[in-house]
Coordinates of C-alpha atoms in Angstrom, one line a residue:
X7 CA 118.9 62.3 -34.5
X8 CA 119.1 65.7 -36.3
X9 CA 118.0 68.7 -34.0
X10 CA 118.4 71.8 -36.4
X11 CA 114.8 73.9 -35.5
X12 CA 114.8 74.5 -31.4
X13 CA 111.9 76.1 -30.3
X14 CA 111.5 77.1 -26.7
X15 CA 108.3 78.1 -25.2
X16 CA 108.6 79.4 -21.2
X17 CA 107.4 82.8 -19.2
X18 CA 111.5 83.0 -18.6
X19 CA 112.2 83.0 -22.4
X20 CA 114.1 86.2 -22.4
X21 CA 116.6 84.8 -19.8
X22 CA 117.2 81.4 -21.2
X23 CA 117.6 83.0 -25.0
X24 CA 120.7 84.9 -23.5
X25 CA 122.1 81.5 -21.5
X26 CA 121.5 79.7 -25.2
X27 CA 121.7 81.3 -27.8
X28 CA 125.2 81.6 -28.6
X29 CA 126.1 78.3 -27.1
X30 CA 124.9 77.0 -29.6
X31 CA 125.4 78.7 -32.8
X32 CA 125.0 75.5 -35.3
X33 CA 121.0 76.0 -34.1
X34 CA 118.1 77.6 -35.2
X35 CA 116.2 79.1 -32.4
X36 CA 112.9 80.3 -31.9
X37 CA 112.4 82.1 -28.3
X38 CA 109.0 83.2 -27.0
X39 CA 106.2 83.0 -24.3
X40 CA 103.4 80.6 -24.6
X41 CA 100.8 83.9 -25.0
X42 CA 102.8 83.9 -28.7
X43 CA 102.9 80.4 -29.7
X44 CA 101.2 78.5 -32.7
X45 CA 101.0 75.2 -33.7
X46 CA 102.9 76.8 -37.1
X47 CA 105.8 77.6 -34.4
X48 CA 105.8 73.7 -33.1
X49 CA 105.6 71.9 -37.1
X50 CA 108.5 74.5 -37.7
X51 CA 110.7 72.8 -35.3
X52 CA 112.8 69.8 -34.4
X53 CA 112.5 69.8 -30.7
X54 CA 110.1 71.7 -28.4
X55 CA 111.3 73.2 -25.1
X56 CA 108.9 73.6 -22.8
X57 CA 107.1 72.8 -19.1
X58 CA 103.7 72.6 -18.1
X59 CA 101.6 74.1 -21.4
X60 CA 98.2 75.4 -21.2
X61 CA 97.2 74.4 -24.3
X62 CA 97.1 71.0 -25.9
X63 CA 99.5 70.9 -29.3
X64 CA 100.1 68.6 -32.1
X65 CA 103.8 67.4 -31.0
X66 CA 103.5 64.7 -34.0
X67 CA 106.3 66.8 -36.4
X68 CA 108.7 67.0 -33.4
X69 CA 111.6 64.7 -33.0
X70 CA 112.5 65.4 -29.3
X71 CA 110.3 67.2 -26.4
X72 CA 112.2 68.4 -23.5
X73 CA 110.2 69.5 -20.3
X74 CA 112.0 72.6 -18.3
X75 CA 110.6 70.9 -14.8
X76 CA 111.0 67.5 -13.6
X77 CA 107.1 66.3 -14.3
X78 CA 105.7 65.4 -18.0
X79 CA 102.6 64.7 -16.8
X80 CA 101.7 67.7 -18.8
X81 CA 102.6 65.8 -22.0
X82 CA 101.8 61.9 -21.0
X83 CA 99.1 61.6 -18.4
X84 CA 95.8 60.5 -19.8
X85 CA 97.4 61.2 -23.7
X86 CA 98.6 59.1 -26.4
X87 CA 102.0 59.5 -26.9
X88 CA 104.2 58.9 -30.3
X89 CA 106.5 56.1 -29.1
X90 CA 108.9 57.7 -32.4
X91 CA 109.4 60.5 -29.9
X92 CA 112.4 61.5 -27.7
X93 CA 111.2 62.8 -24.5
X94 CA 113.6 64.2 -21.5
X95 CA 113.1 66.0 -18.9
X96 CA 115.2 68.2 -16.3
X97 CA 117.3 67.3 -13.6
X98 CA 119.0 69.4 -11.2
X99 CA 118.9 70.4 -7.3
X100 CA 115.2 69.7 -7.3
X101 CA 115.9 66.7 -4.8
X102 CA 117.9 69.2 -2.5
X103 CA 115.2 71.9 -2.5
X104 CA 112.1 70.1 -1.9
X105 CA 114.5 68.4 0.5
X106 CA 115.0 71.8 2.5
X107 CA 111.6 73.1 1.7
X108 CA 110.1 69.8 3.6
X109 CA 112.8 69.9 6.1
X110 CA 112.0 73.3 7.3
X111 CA 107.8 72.6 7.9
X112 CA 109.1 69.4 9.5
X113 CA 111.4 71.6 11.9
X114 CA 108.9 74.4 12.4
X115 CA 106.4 71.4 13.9
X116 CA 109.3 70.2 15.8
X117 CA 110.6 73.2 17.7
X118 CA 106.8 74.5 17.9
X119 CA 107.2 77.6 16.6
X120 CA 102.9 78.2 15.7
X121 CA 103.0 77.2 19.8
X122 CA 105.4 79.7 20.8
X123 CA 104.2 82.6 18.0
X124 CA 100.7 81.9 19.8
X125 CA 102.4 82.9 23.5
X126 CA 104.1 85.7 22.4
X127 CA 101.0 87.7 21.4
X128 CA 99.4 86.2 24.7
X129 CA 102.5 87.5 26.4
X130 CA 102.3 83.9 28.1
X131 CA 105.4 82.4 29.2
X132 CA 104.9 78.6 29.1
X133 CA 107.8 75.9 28.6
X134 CA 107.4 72.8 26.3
X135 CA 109.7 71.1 25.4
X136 CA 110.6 70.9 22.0
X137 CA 111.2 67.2 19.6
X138 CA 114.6 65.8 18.5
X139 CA 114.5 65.5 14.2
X140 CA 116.4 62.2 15.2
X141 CA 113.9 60.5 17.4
X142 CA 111.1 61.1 13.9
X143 CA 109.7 58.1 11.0
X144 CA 108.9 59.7 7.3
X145 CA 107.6 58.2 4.7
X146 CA 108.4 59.4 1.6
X147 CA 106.3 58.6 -1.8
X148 CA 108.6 58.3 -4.8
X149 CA 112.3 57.0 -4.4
X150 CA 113.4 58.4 -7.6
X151 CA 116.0 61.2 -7.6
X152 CA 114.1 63.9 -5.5
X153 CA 113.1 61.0 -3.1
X154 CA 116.2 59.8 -2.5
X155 CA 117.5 63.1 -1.8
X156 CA 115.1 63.9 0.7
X157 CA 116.2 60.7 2.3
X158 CA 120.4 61.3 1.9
X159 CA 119.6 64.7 4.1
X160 CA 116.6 63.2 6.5
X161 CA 118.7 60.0 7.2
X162 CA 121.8 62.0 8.1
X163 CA 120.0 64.0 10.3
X164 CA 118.9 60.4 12.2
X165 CA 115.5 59.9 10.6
X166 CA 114.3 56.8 9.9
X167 CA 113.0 57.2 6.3
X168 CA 111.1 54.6 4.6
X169 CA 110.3 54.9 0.4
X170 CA 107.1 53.7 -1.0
X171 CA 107.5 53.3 -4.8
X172 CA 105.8 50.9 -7.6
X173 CA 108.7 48.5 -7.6
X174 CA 109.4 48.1 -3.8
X175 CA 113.5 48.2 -5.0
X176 CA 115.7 49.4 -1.6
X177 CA 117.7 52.6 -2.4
X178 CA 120.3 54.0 -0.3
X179 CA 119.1 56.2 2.8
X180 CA 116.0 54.3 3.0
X181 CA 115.3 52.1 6.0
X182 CA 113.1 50.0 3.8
X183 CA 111.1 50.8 0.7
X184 CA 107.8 49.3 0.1
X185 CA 105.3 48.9 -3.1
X186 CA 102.1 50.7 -3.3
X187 CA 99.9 47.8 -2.5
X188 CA 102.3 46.8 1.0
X189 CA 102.9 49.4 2.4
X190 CA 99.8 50.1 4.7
X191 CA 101.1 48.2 7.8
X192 CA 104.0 51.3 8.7
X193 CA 101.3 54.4 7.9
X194 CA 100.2 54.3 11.6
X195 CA 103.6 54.4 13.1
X196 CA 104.9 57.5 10.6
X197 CA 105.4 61.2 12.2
X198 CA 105.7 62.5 8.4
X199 CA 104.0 61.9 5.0
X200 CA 106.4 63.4 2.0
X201 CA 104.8 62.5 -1.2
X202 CA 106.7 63.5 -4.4
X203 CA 105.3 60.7 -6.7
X204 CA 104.9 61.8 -10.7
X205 CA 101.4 62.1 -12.1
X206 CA 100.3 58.6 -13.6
X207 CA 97.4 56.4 -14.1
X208 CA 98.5 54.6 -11.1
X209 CA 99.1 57.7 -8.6
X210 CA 96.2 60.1 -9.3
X211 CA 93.9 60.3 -6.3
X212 CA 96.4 57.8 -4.8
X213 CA 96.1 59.5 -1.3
X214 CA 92.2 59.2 -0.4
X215 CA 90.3 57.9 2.5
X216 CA 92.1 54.3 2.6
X217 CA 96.1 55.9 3.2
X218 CA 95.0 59.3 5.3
X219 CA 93.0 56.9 7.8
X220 CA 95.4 55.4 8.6
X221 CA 97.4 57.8 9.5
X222 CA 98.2 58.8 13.5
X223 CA 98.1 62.4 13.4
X224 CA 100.8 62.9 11.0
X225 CA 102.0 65.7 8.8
X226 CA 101.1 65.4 5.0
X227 CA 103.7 66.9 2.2
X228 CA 102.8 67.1 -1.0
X229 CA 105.3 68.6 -3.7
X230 CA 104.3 66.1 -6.3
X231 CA 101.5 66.1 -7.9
X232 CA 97.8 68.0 -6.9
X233 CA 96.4 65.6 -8.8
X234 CA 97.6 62.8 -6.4
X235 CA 95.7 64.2 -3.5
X236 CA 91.9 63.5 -2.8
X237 CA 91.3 67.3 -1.4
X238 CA 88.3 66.2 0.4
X239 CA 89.2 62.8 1.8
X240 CA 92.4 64.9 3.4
X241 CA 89.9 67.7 4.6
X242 CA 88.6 64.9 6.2
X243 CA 91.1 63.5 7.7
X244 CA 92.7 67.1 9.0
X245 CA 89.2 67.6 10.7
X246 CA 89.3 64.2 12.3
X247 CA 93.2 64.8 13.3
X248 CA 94.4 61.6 11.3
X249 CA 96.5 64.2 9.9
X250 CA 97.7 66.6 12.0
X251 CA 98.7 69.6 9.0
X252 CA 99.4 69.5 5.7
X253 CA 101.8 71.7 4.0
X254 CA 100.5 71.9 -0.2
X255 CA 102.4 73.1 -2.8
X256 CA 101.0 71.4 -5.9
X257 CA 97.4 71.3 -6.7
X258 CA 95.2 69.4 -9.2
X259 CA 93.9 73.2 -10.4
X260 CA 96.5 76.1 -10.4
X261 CA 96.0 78.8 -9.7
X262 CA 94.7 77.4 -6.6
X263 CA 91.0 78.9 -6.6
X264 CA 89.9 81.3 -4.1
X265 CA 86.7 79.3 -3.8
X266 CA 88.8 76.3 -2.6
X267 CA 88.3 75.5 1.2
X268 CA 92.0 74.9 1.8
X269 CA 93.0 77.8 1.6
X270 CA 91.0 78.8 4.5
X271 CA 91.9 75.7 6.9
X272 CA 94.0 76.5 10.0
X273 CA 96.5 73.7 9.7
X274 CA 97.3 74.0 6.6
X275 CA 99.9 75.5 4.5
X276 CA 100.1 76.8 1.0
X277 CA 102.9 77.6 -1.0
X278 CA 102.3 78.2 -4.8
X279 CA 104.7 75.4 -6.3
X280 CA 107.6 76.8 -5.4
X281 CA 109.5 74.0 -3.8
X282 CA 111.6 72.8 -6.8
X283 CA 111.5 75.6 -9.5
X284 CA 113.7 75.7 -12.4
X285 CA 116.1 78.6 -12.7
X286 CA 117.2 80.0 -16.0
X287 CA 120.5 78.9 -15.3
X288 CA 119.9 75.2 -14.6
X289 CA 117.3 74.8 -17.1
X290 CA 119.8 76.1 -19.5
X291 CA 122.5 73.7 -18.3
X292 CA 120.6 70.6 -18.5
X293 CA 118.9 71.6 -22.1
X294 CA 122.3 72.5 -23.5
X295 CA 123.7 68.9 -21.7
X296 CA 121.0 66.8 -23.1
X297 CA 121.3 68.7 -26.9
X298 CA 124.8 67.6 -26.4
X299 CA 124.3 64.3 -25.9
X300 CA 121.5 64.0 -28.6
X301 CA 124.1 65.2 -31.6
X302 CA 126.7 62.8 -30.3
X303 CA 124.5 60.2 -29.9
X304 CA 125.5 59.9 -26.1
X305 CA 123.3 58.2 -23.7
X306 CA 120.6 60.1 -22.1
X307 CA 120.2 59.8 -17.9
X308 CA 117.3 61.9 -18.3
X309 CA 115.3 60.1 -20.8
X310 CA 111.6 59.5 -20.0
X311 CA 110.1 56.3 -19.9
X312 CA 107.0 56.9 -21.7
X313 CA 104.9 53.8 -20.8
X314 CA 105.6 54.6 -16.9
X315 CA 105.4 58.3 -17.0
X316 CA 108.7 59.3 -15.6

């Protein structure tokens, strides 16, 4: 494949321009923000560099698309895609930060820190005893890089983690991974919910009414997909304590809008997807490593399957 036109579309332009630019001189570049870019800008070019676009384009002239973030919904789900093509998408310490970011809400539950805050403005002094990490059951949705991430650092820790994925394959650190359609029997022994699942056909609106009752008063993560997430089948079930908080960081709409009733629910927690972003610096590295591998016809680890959506 011949990549010569590279045009990169992201709010961090400035910063990736400096990390690429002059690594690769054999390339034309065109850097700029999406508030700038035309569909003149995308039949200029070879490739497209981008995540998460506002605006539907006309990616037919392009030979290779290559998503800053680790989702391509924004480019596949509920589109037709030119199967002529190439399609990548970043990888890099996504697994280990949603794997902190879920690790510290899971902790803050554990040790009952809201508990203790609550006391110290009561001035009450009132011992409980706080839960060992070790003695806890997650389930984690997704057993793809992130997920088994999540469950390299939960299972050293003494968690058992269990996967749910469409295939039902076992990957390391999991106790047992399960398909979609068998997994209901373990949902109402789980202490934790992860769900980091990419946006398909098959997991929009996959966590309704069916999986959240179910549930025994457990914790709900989502850094996945919003999209994934019936909002008012988990209001529901947060009001009816099958789930005992939920800690959001994707949404189906974002901005998340002011109007929406989560934000105003006391159990739970809203971060504005921020639990695997891309840095300059790694979104640099893994563009520059997959342009690489493109002119020397190398095999691509971060190729998308188009038909499945990740």
């Amino acid at each position: 494949m011949n990549i010569k036109n590279i045009l990169l579309v992201s709010p961090m332009y400035r910063d990736l321009q400096a990390l690429i630019e002059n690594v690769a001189p054999h390339k034309t570049f065109r850097f700029m923000p999406e508030e700038g870019l035309a569909q003149e800008d995308i039949s200029w070019a070879d490739a497209l560099v981008s995540f998460n676009l506002k605006t539907d384009y006309d990616y037919s002239t392009v030979k290779w698309v290559h998503s800053l973030g680790a989702g391509v919904d924004r480019f596949l789900h509920k589109k037709d895609w030119n199967q002529e093509i190439l399609l990548t998408r970043t990888i890099c310490s996504f697994g280990q930060r949603i794997a902190e970011y879920c690790l510290s809400y899971i902790l803050k539950d554990l040790q009952l820190h809201d508990r203790f805050q609550e006391q110290q403005q009561q001035k009450h002094w009132v011992q409980s005893t706080p839960k060992l990490i070790g003695e806890q059951k997650v389930l984690v949705y997704g057993t793809g890089e992130i997920g088994q991430m999540i469950a390299k650092v939960f299972s050293g820790l003494g968690v058992d983690v269990y996967g749910v994925s469409i295939s039902g394959k076992e990957k390391a650190g999991f106790k047992k991974v399960m398909t979609v359609d068998s997994h209901f029997s373990v949902l109402d022994e789980v202490n934790y919910v992860i769900n980091t699942l990419p946006l398909t056909e098959r997991t929009e609106r996959l966590f309704d009414g069916v999986i959240f009752n179910q549930l025994s008063n457990a914790g709900f993560m989502n850094v996945g997909r919003g999209a994934s997430v019936d909002e008012a089948a988990l209001l529901q079930a947060l009001n009816v304590n099958k789930v005992k908080f939920a800690v959001l960081d994707v949404f189906e709409l974002e901005p998340l809008p002011k109007s929406n009733p989560l934000w105003n629910h006391p159990r739970v927690q809203i971060t504005p997807h921020i639990s695997a972003v891309t840095t300059p610096s790694e979104g640099a590295a893994c563009f520059l490593e997959t342009l690489k591998n493109i002119d020397e016809n190398r095999a691509l680890t971060n190729r998308v399957d188009t038909h499945k959506g990740y």
